[in-house]
Amino acid sequence: LRFPDISLPAGEHLFIHGPSGSGKTTLINMIAGIDRPTGGEIWVDDTPLHGLREGQIAVWRGRSLGIVFQFFQLLPMLSIVENVMLPMDFAGMYAPRERKDKAMHLLELVGIADHARKLPSAVSGGQQQRAAIARALAGEPRFLLADEPTGNLDAANGAAIMDMLFGLRDRHGATLVLVTHAPDLARRCDRVVRLADGRIETDDRRRAAE
């Protein structure tokens, strides 16, 4: 895949779409430092991801980035609240006694605090995705990446999750990159990019409401 230069100003809300195999998830993974480029550079703020070692990227990701995946990616052997605490533990954020309080606050924010001690298998898909959003916000990230976050949910749960994600984005002022096949969500973003065959086919910077 060969992506041309693309820059994303802080606070912008970017909608990425395109057919299967066009490179959407690869682009997200590049921004997150999960996939490494074979050429070129990737800068997030003043951080050159292309020049960092894996351990450095993992620490940066835990402190700067929140990621919401289609398949939730919760660890099945940990409770919901332990899953939310995990990024804080890994990045050494907050004092140990503060992490649970922070995690519980986030679970209250997404409406599932009463399920905090349950394992992921004991709650619904919509509740698991709410837990994944809470986990993504655990480090108070400046960047939110969402890769098909409603792809495994029914319409009602999917709409609720997107309302929550956009609401949290607006409240915290984070930059949001959203990958989805749901074209109606483009209206809620500042910029729409369409990928095709690993290339940017169109890049529309106009707000849909304008």
mmCIF file of C-alpha atoms in Angstrom:
data_model
loop_
_atom_site.group_PDB
_atom_site.id
_atom_site.type_symbol
_atom_site.label_atom_id
_atom_site.label_comp_id
_atom_site.label_asym_id
_atom_site.label_seq_id
_atom_site.Cartn_x
_atom_site.Cartn_y
_atom_site.Cartn_z
ATOM 1 C CA LEU A 1 0.000 0.000 0.000
ATOM 2 C CA ARG A 2 1.286 3.457 -0.873
ATOM 3 C CA PHE A 3 -0.380 6.387 0.867
ATOM 4 C CA PRO A 4 0.407 9.928 -0.303
ATOM 5 C CA ASP A 5 1.175 12.646 2.214
ATOM 6 C CA ILE A 6 -1.754 13.351 4.510
ATOM 7 C CA SER A 7 -1.874 15.629 7.530
ATOM 8 C CA LEU A 8 -4.537 15.826 10.212
ATOM 9 C CA PRO A 9 -4.802 19.004 12.315
ATOM 10 C CA ALA A 10 -5.378 18.600 16.033
ATOM 11 C CA GLY A 11 -9.057 18.396 16.926
ATOM 12 C CA GLU A 12 -10.180 17.434 13.434
ATOM 13 C CA HIS A 13 -12.715 14.647 13.020
ATOM 14 C CA LEU A 14 -11.816 12.431 10.084
ATOM 15 C CA PHE A 15 -14.117 9.886 8.449
ATOM 16 C CA ILE A 16 -12.354 7.188 6.384
ATOM 17 C CA HIS A 17 -14.285 4.890 4.071
ATOM 18 C CA GLY A 18 -13.725 2.691 1.042
ATOM 19 C CA PRO A 19 -14.262 -0.870 -0.159
ATOM 20 C CA SER A 20 -12.872 -3.916 1.631
ATOM 21 C CA GLY A 21 -9.145 -4.229 1.049
ATOM 22 C CA SER A 22 -8.674 -0.543 0.282
ATOM 23 C CA GLY A 23 -6.300 -0.006 3.203
ATOM 24 C CA LYS A 24 -8.543 1.508 5.895
ATOM 25 C CA THR A 25 -7.386 -0.697 8.757
ATOM 26 C CA THR A 26 -3.772 -0.523 7.585
ATOM 27 C CA LEU A 27 -3.917 3.270 7.722
ATOM 28 C CA ILE A 28 -5.387 3.157 11.234
ATOM 29 C CA ASN A 29 -2.706 0.677 12.312
ATOM 30 C CA MET A 30 0.009 2.929 10.899
ATOM 31 C CA ILE A 31 -1.271 5.907 12.889
ATOM 32 C CA ALA A 32 -1.383 3.715 16.001
ATOM 33 C CA GLY A 33 2.117 2.338 15.490
ATOM 34 C CA ILE A 34 0.750 -1.209 15.236
ATOM 35 C CA ASP A 35 1.978 -1.577 11.636
ATOM 36 C CA ARG A 36 5.346 -0.117 10.651
ATOM 37 C CA PRO A 37 5.956 1.693 7.336
ATOM 38 C CA THR A 38 8.462 0.291 4.873
ATOM 39 C CA GLY A 39 9.117 3.836 3.679
ATOM 40 C CA GLY A 40 8.202 7.390 4.555
ATOM 41 C CA GLU A 41 7.490 8.916 7.937
ATOM 42 C CA ILE A 42 4.653 8.982 10.469
ATOM 43 C CA TRP A 43 4.512 11.903 12.891
ATOM 44 C CA VAL A 44 1.911 12.342 15.621
ATOM 45 C CA ASP A 45 2.367 15.734 17.258
ATOM 46 C CA ASP A 46 6.154 15.885 17.534
ATOM 47 C CA THR A 47 6.604 12.129 17.902
ATOM 48 C CA PRO A 48 8.287 10.279 14.982
ATOM 49 C CA LEU A 49 6.593 6.889 15.253
ATOM 50 C CA HIS A 50 8.650 5.511 12.375
ATOM 51 C CA GLY A 51 11.818 6.023 14.435
ATOM 52 C CA LEU A 52 10.686 4.516 17.741
ATOM 53 C CA ARG A 53 11.379 1.041 19.057
ATOM 54 C CA GLU A 54 8.453 -1.253 19.840
ATOM 55 C CA GLY A 55 8.664 -0.642 23.576
ATOM 56 C CA GLN A 56 8.725 3.119 23.064
ATOM 57 C CA ILE A 57 5.705 2.946 20.778
ATOM 58 C CA ALA A 58 3.790 0.882 23.335
ATOM 59 C CA VAL A 59 4.396 3.474 26.047
ATOM 60 C CA TRP A 60 3.492 6.346 23.685
ATOM 61 C CA ARG A 61 0.324 4.535 22.615
ATOM 62 C CA GLY A 62 -0.757 3.975 26.212
ATOM 63 C CA ARG A 63 -0.367 7.651 27.065
ATOM 64 C CA SER A 64 -1.525 9.378 23.877
ATOM 65 C CA LEU A 65 -3.924 7.157 21.989
ATOM 66 C CA GLY A 66 -7.318 5.558 22.530
ATOM 67 C CA ILE A 67 -8.357 2.761 20.150
ATOM 68 C CA VAL A 68 -11.798 1.198 19.756
ATOM 69 C CA PHE A 69 -11.906 -1.978 17.650
ATOM 70 C CA GLN A 70 -14.792 -3.776 15.979
ATOM 71 C CA PHE A 71 -14.204 -6.944 18.025
ATOM 72 C CA PHE A 72 -13.849 -5.179 21.407
ATOM 73 C CA GLN A 73 -10.470 -6.828 22.205
ATOM 74 C CA LEU A 74 -11.249 -7.172 25.905
ATOM 75 C CA LEU A 75 -9.140 -9.715 27.777
ATOM 76 C CA PRO A 76 -11.563 -12.530 28.679
ATOM 77 C CA MET A 77 -9.902 -13.498 31.974
ATOM 78 C CA LEU A 78 -10.067 -9.981 33.421
ATOM 79 C CA SER A 79 -13.155 -8.271 34.793
ATOM 80 C CA ILE A 80 -14.596 -5.244 33.009
ATOM 81 C CA VAL A 81 -13.012 -2.823 35.480
ATOM 82 C CA GLU A 82 -9.658 -4.629 35.269
ATOM 83 C CA ASN A 83 -9.755 -4.306 31.473
ATOM 84 C CA VAL A 84 -10.276 -0.555 31.799
ATOM 85 C CA MET A 85 -7.437 -0.287 34.334
ATOM 86 C CA LEU A 86 -5.005 -2.185 32.105
ATOM 87 C CA PRO A 87 -3.744 0.775 29.989
ATOM 88 C CA MET A 88 -3.159 2.788 33.163
ATOM 89 C CA ASP A 89 -1.212 -0.110 34.712
ATOM 90 C CA PHE A 90 0.846 -0.629 31.571
ATOM 91 C CA ALA A 91 1.736 3.047 31.119
ATOM 92 C CA GLY A 92 2.317 3.631 34.845
ATOM 93 C CA MET A 93 -0.343 6.327 34.939
ATOM 94 C CA TYR A 94 -1.807 7.499 38.234
ATOM 95 C CA ALA A 95 -1.014 6.035 41.625
ATOM 96 C CA PRO A 96 -2.115 2.382 41.932
ATOM 97 C CA ARG A 97 -4.892 3.276 44.384
ATOM 98 C CA GLU A 98 -6.269 5.879 41.945
ATOM 99 C CA ARG A 99 -6.582 3.586 38.946
ATOM 100 C CA LYS A 100 -9.670 1.742 40.096
ATOM 101 C CA ASP A 101 -11.430 5.007 40.973
ATOM 102 C CA LYS A 102 -10.574 6.365 37.508
ATOM 103 C CA ALA A 103 -11.796 3.171 35.824
ATOM 104 C CA MET A 104 -15.058 3.204 37.758
ATOM 105 C CA HIS A 105 -15.644 6.837 36.796
ATOM 106 C CA LEU A 106 -15.213 5.929 33.120
ATOM 107 C CA LEU A 107 -17.579 2.970 33.458
ATOM 108 C CA GLU A 108 -20.144 5.282 35.019
ATOM 109 C CA LEU A 109 -19.628 7.654 32.095
ATOM 110 C CA VAL A 110 -20.486 4.918 29.589
ATOM 111 C CA GLY A 111 -23.320 3.550 31.719
ATOM 112 C CA ILE A 112 -22.057 0.121 32.803
ATOM 113 C CA ALA A 113 -20.563 0.684 36.261
ATOM 114 C CA ASP A 114 -22.921 -1.937 37.676
ATOM 115 C CA HIS A 115 -21.186 -4.563 35.512
ATOM 116 C CA ALA A 116 -17.663 -3.613 36.614
ATOM 117 C CA ARG A 117 -16.837 -6.914 38.331
ATOM 118 C CA LYS A 118 -18.236 -9.177 35.603
ATOM 119 C CA LEU A 119 -16.149 -10.919 32.980
ATOM 120 C CA PRO A 120 -16.664 -9.751 29.376
ATOM 121 C CA SER A 121 -18.444 -13.019 28.516
ATOM 122 C CA ALA A 122 -21.135 -12.200 31.087
ATOM 123 C CA VAL A 123 -22.294 -8.975 29.382
ATOM 124 C CA SER A 124 -23.802 -8.140 25.998
ATOM 125 C CA GLY A 125 -21.916 -7.029 22.888
ATOM 126 C CA GLY A 126 -23.094 -3.466 23.342
ATOM 127 C CA GLN A 127 -21.891 -3.465 26.944
ATOM 128 C CA GLN A 128 -18.533 -4.902 25.893
ATOM 129 C CA GLN A 129 -18.128 -2.106 23.360
ATOM 130 C CA ARG A 130 -18.978 0.459 26.037
ATOM 131 C CA ALA A 131 -16.250 -1.101 28.175
ATOM 132 C CA ALA A 132 -13.864 -0.860 25.215
ATOM 133 C CA ILE A 133 -14.644 2.859 24.891
ATOM 134 C CA ALA A 134 -13.997 3.336 28.619
ATOM 135 C CA ARG A 135 -10.671 1.538 28.214
ATOM 136 C CA ALA A 136 -9.800 3.732 25.210
ATOM 137 C CA LEU A 137 -10.326 6.820 27.358
ATOM 138 C CA ALA A 138 -8.358 5.507 30.340
ATOM 139 C CA GLY A 139 -5.241 7.514 29.522
ATOM 140 C CA GLU A 140 -7.165 10.708 28.665
ATOM 141 C CA PRO A 141 -5.859 10.461 25.075
ATOM 142 C CA ARG A 142 -5.586 13.349 22.657
ATOM 143 C CA PHE A 143 -6.339 10.974 19.779
ATOM 144 C CA LEU A 144 -9.185 8.511 19.349
ATOM 145 C CA LEU A 145 -9.054 5.859 16.624
ATOM 146 C CA ALA A 146 -12.204 3.831 15.952
ATOM 147 C CA ASP A 147 -12.021 0.945 13.462
ATOM 148 C CA GLU A 148 -15.546 -0.262 12.588
ATOM 149 C CA PRO A 149 -16.616 0.223 16.226
ATOM 150 C CA THR A 150 -20.229 -0.797 15.571
ATOM 151 C CA GLY A 151 -19.646 -3.577 13.056
ATOM 152 C CA ASN A 152 -20.613 -6.331 15.521
ATOM 153 C CA LEU A 153 -23.613 -4.550 17.021
ATOM 154 C CA ASP A 154 -27.264 -4.281 16.088
ATOM 155 C CA ALA A 155 -28.599 -0.963 14.793
ATOM 156 C CA ALA A 156 -29.877 0.329 18.130
ATOM 157 C CA ASN A 157 -26.681 -0.488 20.038
ATOM 158 C CA GLY A 158 -24.561 0.789 17.164
ATOM 159 C CA ALA A 159 -26.328 4.154 17.152
ATOM 160 C CA ALA A 160 -25.965 4.460 20.930
ATOM 161 C CA ILE A 161 -22.242 3.671 20.758
ATOM 162 C CA MET A 162 -21.653 6.281 18.037
ATOM 163 C CA ASP A 163 -23.616 8.930 19.944
ATOM 164 C CA MET A 164 -21.430 8.159 22.945
ATOM 165 C CA LEU A 165 -18.195 8.248 20.947
ATOM 166 C CA PHE A 166 -19.002 11.580 19.290
ATOM 167 C CA GLY A 167 -20.185 13.020 22.607
ATOM 168 C CA LEU A 168 -16.984 12.044 24.373
ATOM 169 C CA ARG A 169 -14.942 13.400 21.486
ATOM 170 C CA ASP A 170 -16.707 16.760 21.683
ATOM 171 C CA ARG A 171 -16.398 16.905 25.471
ATOM 172 C CA HIS A 172 -12.673 16.157 25.559
ATOM 173 C CA GLY A 173 -11.656 17.923 22.333
ATOM 174 C CA ALA A 174 -9.756 14.897 21.046
ATOM 175 C CA THR A 175 -8.852 14.274 17.438
ATOM 176 C CA LEU A 176 -11.019 11.456 16.072
ATOM 177 C CA VAL A 177 -10.253 9.114 13.172
ATOM 178 C CA LEU A 178 -13.261 6.941 12.336
ATOM 179 C CA VAL A 179 -13.184 4.004 9.924
ATOM 180 C CA THR A 180 -16.599 2.639 9.039
ATOM 181 C CA HIS A 181 -18.826 1.424 6.218
ATOM 182 C CA ALA A 182 -21.699 3.577 7.562
ATOM 183 C CA PRO A 183 -21.758 6.583 5.187
ATOM 184 C CA ASP A 184 -24.374 8.482 7.208
ATOM 185 C CA LEU A 185 -21.757 9.115 9.905
ATOM 186 C CA ALA A 186 -19.776 11.271 7.469
ATOM 187 C CA ARG A 187 -22.176 14.122 8.206
ATOM 188 C CA ARG A 188 -20.856 14.261 11.767
ATOM 189 C CA CYS A 189 -17.202 14.647 10.737
ATOM 190 C CA ASP A 190 -15.130 17.596 9.503
ATOM 191 C CA ARG A 191 -13.387 15.719 6.755
ATOM 192 C CA VAL A 192 -14.107 12.666 4.605
ATOM 193 C CA VAL A 193 -11.392 10.582 2.950
ATOM 194 C CA ARG A 194 -12.137 7.721 0.565
ATOM 195 C CA LEU A 195 -9.501 5.047 0.012
ATOM 196 C CA ALA A 196 -9.209 2.766 -3.004
ATOM 197 C CA ASP A 197 -6.426 0.239 -3.637
ATOM 198 C CA GLY A 198 -4.259 1.672 -0.888
ATOM 199 C CA ARG A 199 -4.484 5.223 -2.191
ATOM 200 C CA ILE A 200 -6.475 8.292 -1.229
ATOM 201 C CA GLU A 201 -9.089 8.615 -3.953
ATOM 202 C CA THR A 202 -10.902 11.683 -2.589
ATOM 203 C CA ASP A 203 -10.282 14.054 0.322
ATOM 204 C CA ASP A 204 -13.229 16.288 1.175
ATOM 205 C CA ARG A 205 -12.476 18.891 3.829
ATOM 206 C CA ARG A 206 -15.937 20.462 3.752
ATOM 207 C CA ARG A 207 -18.334 19.878 6.636
ATOM 208 C CA ALA A 208 -21.363 18.022 5.303
ATOM 209 C CA ALA A 209 -23.640 20.505 7.058
ATOM 210 C CA GLU A 210 -22.219 23.425 5.094
#
